[in-house]
Amino acid sequence: MMKIVKTNILNPISPEKSEFLKDIFISIEKSRIVSISKEIKKIEFEDYSGCICIPGLIDTHVHLSQFNVMGKHSTNLLPWLNDQIFAEEFKSEDENYAGGVAEKFFKASINAGTTTSVIYTAPFKKACDIAFETAKEYGVRAIIGKTMMDCNSPDFLLEDTETSFAESVELFEKWNKSTPLLEYIFSPRFAPVCSSKLMQRVGEFARKNNAFIQTHLSENTDEINLVKGLFSECKSYTEVYQKHDLLGDKTILGHAIHLSDSEIKMIKETN
Ligand SMILES: [Zn+2]
Protein backbone atom coordinates (compact mmCIF):
# COMPACT_ATOMS: atom_id res chain seq x y z
CA MET A 1 0.00 0.00 0.00
CA MET A 2 1.20 3.47 -0.89
CA LYS A 3 1.97 5.78 2.02
CA ILE A 4 2.29 9.53 1.45
CA VAL A 5 4.13 11.89 3.77
CA LYS A 6 4.11 15.68 3.55
CA THR A 7 7.34 17.26 4.80
CA ASN A 8 10.33 19.47 3.97
CA ILE A 9 13.51 17.99 2.55
CA LEU A 10 17.09 19.07 3.19
CA ASN A 11 19.09 17.42 0.43
CA PRO A 12 22.92 17.57 0.59
CA ILE A 13 24.19 17.57 -2.98
CA SER A 14 27.93 18.07 -2.40
CA PRO A 15 30.17 19.26 0.50
CA GLU A 16 29.57 22.84 -0.68
CA LYS A 17 25.96 22.69 -1.76
CA SER A 18 22.59 21.57 -0.44
CA GLU A 19 19.01 22.27 -1.45
CA PHE A 20 15.94 22.86 0.70
CA LEU A 21 12.59 21.72 -0.69
CA LYS A 22 9.55 23.01 1.16
CA ASP A 23 6.16 21.26 1.40
CA ILE A 24 7.00 18.13 -0.51
CA PHE A 25 4.98 14.93 -0.78
CA ILE A 26 7.02 11.75 -0.48
CA SER A 27 5.33 8.58 -1.76
CA ILE A 28 6.52 5.35 -0.14
CA GLU A 29 5.68 1.86 -1.32
CA LYS A 30 7.00 -1.32 0.34
CA SER A 31 9.48 0.74 2.42
CA ARG A 32 10.91 2.45 -0.67
CA ILE A 33 10.54 6.05 -1.79
CA VAL A 34 8.93 5.87 -5.24
CA SER A 35 8.46 9.58 -5.89
CA ILE A 36 8.72 13.06 -4.44
CA SER A 37 6.54 15.88 -5.77
CA LYS A 38 5.12 19.30 -4.99
CA GLU A 39 1.53 18.16 -5.53
CA ILE A 40 -0.51 14.99 -5.13
CA LYS A 41 -3.88 13.83 -6.34
CA LYS A 42 -4.60 11.78 -3.20
CA ILE A 43 -6.03 13.69 -0.29
CA GLU A 44 -4.84 11.31 2.42
CA PHE A 45 -1.32 11.81 3.71
CA GLU A 46 0.60 11.96 6.98
CA ASP A 47 1.43 15.55 7.76
CA TYR A 48 4.98 16.26 8.93
CA SER A 49 5.02 19.85 7.60
CA GLY A 50 6.72 21.03 10.78
CA CYS A 51 9.64 18.64 10.30
CA ILE A 52 12.68 18.41 8.06
CA CYS A 53 13.52 15.15 6.32
CA ILE A 54 17.25 14.44 5.90
CA PRO A 55 19.20 11.42 4.61
CA GLY A 56 20.14 8.88 7.32
CA LEU A 57 23.21 9.90 9.33
CA ILE A 58 26.42 7.87 9.20
CA ASP A 59 28.53 7.17 12.29
CA THR A 60 32.00 5.97 11.27
CA HIS A 61 33.26 5.12 14.78
CA VAL A 62 31.23 3.75 17.64
CA HIS A 63 31.63 1.11 20.38
CA LEU A 64 28.34 -0.74 20.80
CA SER A 65 29.40 -2.56 23.99
CA GLN A 66 30.16 0.75 25.73
CA PHE A 67 26.59 2.03 25.36
CA ASN A 68 25.77 1.66 29.07
CA VAL A 69 28.78 3.76 30.17
CA MET A 70 28.30 6.52 27.62
CA GLY A 71 29.55 9.82 29.04
CA LYS A 72 31.55 8.25 31.91
CA HIS A 73 34.91 9.92 32.04
CA SER A 74 38.34 9.64 33.60
CA THR A 75 41.45 11.80 33.66
CA ASN A 76 42.83 10.52 30.40
CA LEU A 77 42.49 7.82 27.70
CA LEU A 78 44.53 5.00 29.29
CA PRO A 79 43.08 5.31 32.84
CA TRP A 80 39.61 5.69 31.28
CA LEU A 81 39.99 2.34 29.51
CA ASN A 82 41.07 0.68 32.75
CA ASP A 83 38.61 2.42 35.07
CA GLN A 84 35.45 2.46 32.98
CA ILE A 85 35.62 0.64 29.69
CA PHE A 86 37.26 -2.77 30.05
CA ALA A 87 35.04 -3.87 32.94
CA GLU A 88 31.94 -2.78 31.03
CA GLU A 89 32.98 -4.62 27.86
CA PHE A 90 33.54 -7.77 29.93
CA LYS A 91 29.84 -7.75 30.86
CA SER A 92 29.05 -8.55 27.21
CA GLU A 93 30.55 -11.99 27.68
CA ASP A 94 27.08 -12.75 29.00
CA GLU A 95 24.79 -13.24 25.99
CA ASN A 96 21.71 -11.77 27.67
CA TYR A 97 23.63 -8.64 28.60
CA ALA A 98 25.10 -8.37 25.08
CA GLY A 99 21.61 -8.75 23.59
CA GLY A 100 20.19 -6.05 25.85
CA VAL A 101 22.96 -3.60 24.96
CA ALA A 102 22.57 -4.26 21.22
CA GLU A 103 18.81 -3.61 21.39
CA LYS A 104 19.35 -0.35 23.28
CA PHE A 105 22.14 0.72 20.94
CA PHE A 106 20.21 0.28 17.69
CA LYS A 107 17.00 1.79 19.11
CA ALA A 108 18.94 4.88 20.23
CA SER A 109 20.80 5.11 16.90
CA ILE A 110 17.60 5.05 14.89
CA ASN A 111 15.95 7.58 17.20
CA ALA A 112 18.94 9.88 16.58
CA GLY A 113 18.57 9.48 12.79
CA THR A 114 21.65 7.27 12.36
CA THR A 115 20.99 4.57 9.78
CA THR A 116 24.60 3.50 9.10
CA SER A 117 27.21 2.71 11.77
CA VAL A 118 30.75 1.35 11.80
CA ILE A 119 30.91 -0.59 15.04
CA TYR A 120 33.34 -2.21 17.48
CA THR A 121 31.82 -4.86 19.75
CA ALA A 122 33.37 -6.34 22.89
CA PRO A 123 36.08 -8.98 22.21
CA PHE A 124 33.62 -11.90 22.36
CA LYS A 125 32.48 -13.77 19.26
CA LYS A 126 28.94 -14.25 20.53
CA ALA A 127 28.57 -10.55 21.40
CA CYS A 128 29.54 -9.68 17.81
CA ASP A 129 27.15 -12.30 16.42
CA ILE A 130 24.34 -10.80 18.50
CA ALA A 131 25.16 -7.29 17.25
CA PHE A 132 24.84 -8.51 13.64
CA GLU A 133 21.57 -10.33 14.36
CA THR A 134 20.15 -7.19 15.99
CA ALA A 135 21.31 -4.91 13.14
CA LYS A 136 19.62 -7.29 10.69
CA GLU A 137 16.40 -7.25 12.68
CA TYR A 138 16.38 -3.42 12.79
CA GLY A 139 17.11 -3.12 9.05
CA VAL A 140 20.01 -0.68 9.48
CA ARG A 141 23.24 -0.60 7.48
CA ALA A 142 26.11 -1.71 9.73
CA ILE A 143 29.77 -2.58 9.38
CA ILE A 144 30.60 -4.51 12.54
CA GLY A 145 33.74 -6.08 13.99
CA LYS A 146 34.77 -7.92 17.13
CA THR A 147 37.46 -6.00 19.00
CA MET A 148 40.79 -7.86 18.95
CA MET A 149 43.31 -7.64 21.83
CA ASP A 150 45.94 -10.32 22.42
CA CYS A 151 48.48 -8.62 24.74
CA ASN A 152 48.88 -5.99 27.48
CA SER A 153 45.21 -6.42 28.37
CA PRO A 154 43.32 -7.41 31.52
CA ASP A 155 43.02 -11.19 31.85
CA PHE A 156 39.25 -11.14 31.47
CA LEU A 157 39.47 -9.62 27.95
CA LEU A 158 42.79 -11.05 26.80
CA GLU A 159 42.53 -13.27 23.71
CA ASP A 160 44.87 -15.90 22.43
CA THR A 161 46.38 -14.67 19.11
CA GLU A 162 45.19 -17.64 17.05
CA THR A 163 41.70 -17.62 18.56
CA SER A 164 41.34 -13.88 18.09
CA PHE A 165 42.21 -14.17 14.41
CA ALA A 166 40.25 -17.38 13.76
CA GLU A 167 37.08 -16.04 15.38
CA SER A 168 37.28 -12.82 13.37
CA VAL A 169 37.66 -14.80 10.13
CA GLU A 170 34.69 -16.96 11.15
CA LEU A 171 32.57 -13.85 11.75
CA PHE A 172 33.77 -12.35 8.44
CA GLU A 173 32.75 -15.48 6.56
CA LYS A 174 29.38 -15.64 8.26
CA TRP A 175 28.34 -11.99 8.06
CA ASN A 176 30.33 -10.05 5.44
CA LYS A 177 27.86 -9.13 2.67
CA SER A 178 25.39 -11.63 4.14
CA THR A 179 22.74 -9.03 3.26
CA PRO A 180 23.11 -5.87 1.13
CA LEU A 181 23.32 -3.88 4.40
CA LEU A 182 25.82 -5.83 6.50
CA GLU A 183 29.62 -6.05 6.27
CA TYR A 184 32.39 -7.23 8.57
CA ILE A 185 35.33 -5.07 9.68
CA PHE A 186 38.53 -6.46 11.25
CA SER A 187 39.03 -4.52 14.48
CA PRO A 188 42.45 -4.71 16.19
CA ARG A 189 41.70 -2.30 19.07
CA PHE A 190 44.97 -0.33 18.86
CA ALA A 191 48.70 -1.07 18.71
CA PRO A 192 49.29 -1.17 22.52
CA VAL A 193 47.05 -4.25 22.94
CA CYS A 194 47.79 -6.09 19.69
CA SER A 195 50.83 -8.23 18.97
CA SER A 196 52.84 -7.84 15.78
CA LYS A 197 51.77 -11.31 14.77
CA LEU A 198 48.07 -10.51 15.12
CA MET A 199 48.30 -7.21 13.22
CA GLN A 200 50.29 -8.84 10.43
CA ARG A 201 47.77 -11.65 10.02
CA VAL A 202 44.87 -9.19 9.93
CA GLY A 203 46.69 -7.05 7.34
CA GLU A 204 47.42 -10.02 5.09
CA PHE A 205 43.91 -11.45 5.31
CA ALA A 206 42.17 -8.12 4.77
CA ARG A 207 44.32 -7.33 1.75
CA LYS A 208 43.65 -10.72 0.18
CA ASN A 209 39.92 -10.61 0.85
CA ASN A 210 39.25 -6.90 0.29
CA ALA A 211 38.01 -6.59 3.88
CA PHE A 212 37.52 -3.48 5.99
CA ILE A 213 39.89 -2.73 8.92
CA GLN A 214 39.37 -0.29 11.78
CA THR A 215 41.68 0.72 14.60
CA HIS A 216 42.61 3.71 16.76
CA LEU A 217 45.52 6.06 16.12
CA SER A 218 47.17 8.94 18.04
CA GLU A 219 44.30 9.95 20.27
CA ASN A 220 46.44 10.96 23.21
CA THR A 221 50.10 11.77 23.97
CA ASP A 222 50.49 9.11 26.72
CA GLU A 223 49.18 6.53 24.26
CA ILE A 224 51.68 7.71 21.61
CA ASN A 225 54.57 7.39 24.10
CA LEU A 226 53.39 3.92 25.04
CA VAL A 227 53.41 2.88 21.37
CA LYS A 228 56.89 4.39 20.90
CA GLY A 229 58.14 2.23 23.78
CA LEU A 230 56.47 -0.94 22.51
CA PHE A 231 57.46 -0.53 18.85
CA SER A 232 60.82 1.26 19.11
CA GLU A 233 61.79 0.03 15.63
CA CYS A 234 59.10 2.29 14.10
CA LYS A 235 59.59 6.04 13.64
CA SER A 236 55.94 6.85 14.29
CA TYR A 237 52.63 5.40 15.51
CA THR A 238 51.30 5.41 11.93
CA GLU A 239 54.38 3.49 10.78
CA VAL A 240 53.43 0.66 13.17
CA TYR A 241 50.22 0.15 11.18
CA GLN A 242 51.94 0.63 7.85
CA LYS A 243 54.57 -2.01 8.70
CA HIS A 244 51.84 -4.49 9.57
CA ASP A 245 49.98 -3.80 6.32
CA LEU A 246 46.97 -2.35 8.08
CA LEU A 247 46.72 0.86 6.03
CA GLY A 248 44.70 0.96 2.83
CA ASP A 249 41.62 2.35 1.15
CA LYS A 250 39.34 0.18 3.30
CA THR A 251 40.94 1.19 6.63
CA ILE A 252 39.14 3.49 9.08
CA LEU A 253 41.45 5.18 11.61
CA GLY A 254 39.74 6.53 14.73
CA HIS A 255 40.85 9.89 16.18
CA ALA A 256 44.24 10.45 14.42
CA ILE A 257 44.67 13.72 16.35
CA HIS A 258 48.42 14.17 16.97
CA LEU A 259 49.85 13.30 13.56
CA SER A 260 53.04 14.64 12.02
CA ASP A 261 53.12 15.77 8.40
CA SER A 262 54.94 12.60 7.40
CA GLU A 263 52.25 10.47 9.04
CA ILE A 264 49.49 12.36 7.23
CA LYS A 265 51.40 11.83 3.97
CA MET A 266 51.75 8.11 4.73
CA ILE A 267 48.00 7.76 5.30
CA LYS A 268 47.20 9.76 2.16
CA GLU A 269 49.49 7.59 0.05
CA THR A 270 47.98 4.34 1.33
CA ASN A 271 44.38 5.51 1.05
ZN1 LIG B 1 37.00 4.17 19.63
mmCIF file of N, CA, C and O and ligand atoms in Angstrom, residues 61-63 66 80 120 189 215-216 219 254-255, ligand 1:
data_model
loop_
_atom_site.group_PDB
_atom_site.id
_atom_site.type_symbol
_atom_site.label_atom_id
_atom_site.label_comp_id
_atom_site.label_asym_id
_atom_site.label_seq_id
_atom_site.Cartn_x
_atom_site.Cartn_y
_atom_site.Cartn_z
ATOM 1 N N HIS A 61 32.453 5.652 13.667
ATOM 2 C CA HIS A 61 33.261 5.122 14.776
ATOM 3 C C HIS A 61 32.412 5.056 16.033
ATOM 4 O O HIS A 61 32.140 6.087 16.658
ATOM 5 N N VAL A 62 32.026 3.859 16.416
ATOM 6 C CA VAL A 62 31.227 3.749 17.641
ATOM 7 C C VAL A 62 31.451 2.377 18.287
ATOM 8 O O VAL A 62 31.674 1.386 17.588
ATOM 9 N N HIS A 63 31.421 2.362 19.632
ATOM 10 C CA HIS A 63 31.626 1.108 20.375
ATOM 11 C C HIS A 63 30.290 0.678 20.984
ATOM 12 O O HIS A 63 29.864 1.243 21.999
ATOM 13 N N GLN A 66 29.938 -0.298 24.720
ATOM 14 C CA GLN A 66 30.162 0.752 25.727
ATOM 15 C C GLN A 66 28.915 1.612 25.932
ATOM 16 O O GLN A 66 28.960 2.631 26.630
ATOM 17 N N TRP A 80 41.040 5.832 31.607
ATOM 18 C CA TRP A 80 39.605 5.690 31.280
ATOM 19 C C TRP A 80 39.302 4.263 30.806
ATOM 20 O O TRP A 80 38.319 3.662 31.227
ATOM 21 N N TYR A 120 32.521 -1.250 16.731
ATOM 22 C CA TYR A 120 33.342 -2.214 17.478
ATOM 23 C C TYR A 120 32.416 -2.883 18.493
ATOM 24 O O TYR A 120 31.658 -2.186 19.181
ATOM 25 N N ARG A 189 42.102 -3.494 18.282
ATOM 26 C CA ARG A 189 41.698 -2.299 19.067
ATOM 27 C C ARG A 189 42.636 -1.115 18.846
ATOM 28 O O ARG A 189 42.233 -0.068 18.400
ATOM 29 N N THR A 215 40.880 0.687 13.372
ATOM 30 C CA THR A 215 41.681 0.716 14.595
ATOM 31 C C THR A 215 41.771 2.166 15.074
ATOM 32 O O THR A 215 41.217 3.074 14.447
ATOM 33 N N HIS A 216 42.447 2.360 16.209
ATOM 34 C CA HIS A 216 42.611 3.712 16.759
ATOM 35 C C HIS A 216 44.040 4.188 16.528
ATOM 36 O O HIS A 216 44.970 3.384 16.523
ATOM 37 N N GLU A 219 45.375 9.197 19.633
ATOM 38 C CA GLU A 219 44.302 9.948 20.273
ATOM 39 C C GLU A 219 44.870 10.837 21.379
ATOM 40 O O GLU A 219 44.339 11.893 21.683
ATOM 41 N N GLY A 254 40.458 5.686 13.767
ATOM 42 C CA GLY A 254 39.739 6.527 14.725
ATOM 43 C C GLY A 254 40.651 7.549 15.363
ATOM 44 O O GLY A 254 41.790 7.231 15.723
ATOM 45 N N HIS A 255 40.174 8.766 15.502
ATOM 46 C CA HIS A 255 40.847 9.887 16.179
ATOM 47 C C HIS A 255 41.949 10.518 15.319
ATOM 48 O O HIS A 255 41.753 11.586 14.784
HETATM 49 ZN ZN ZN B 1 37.002 4.166 19.633
#
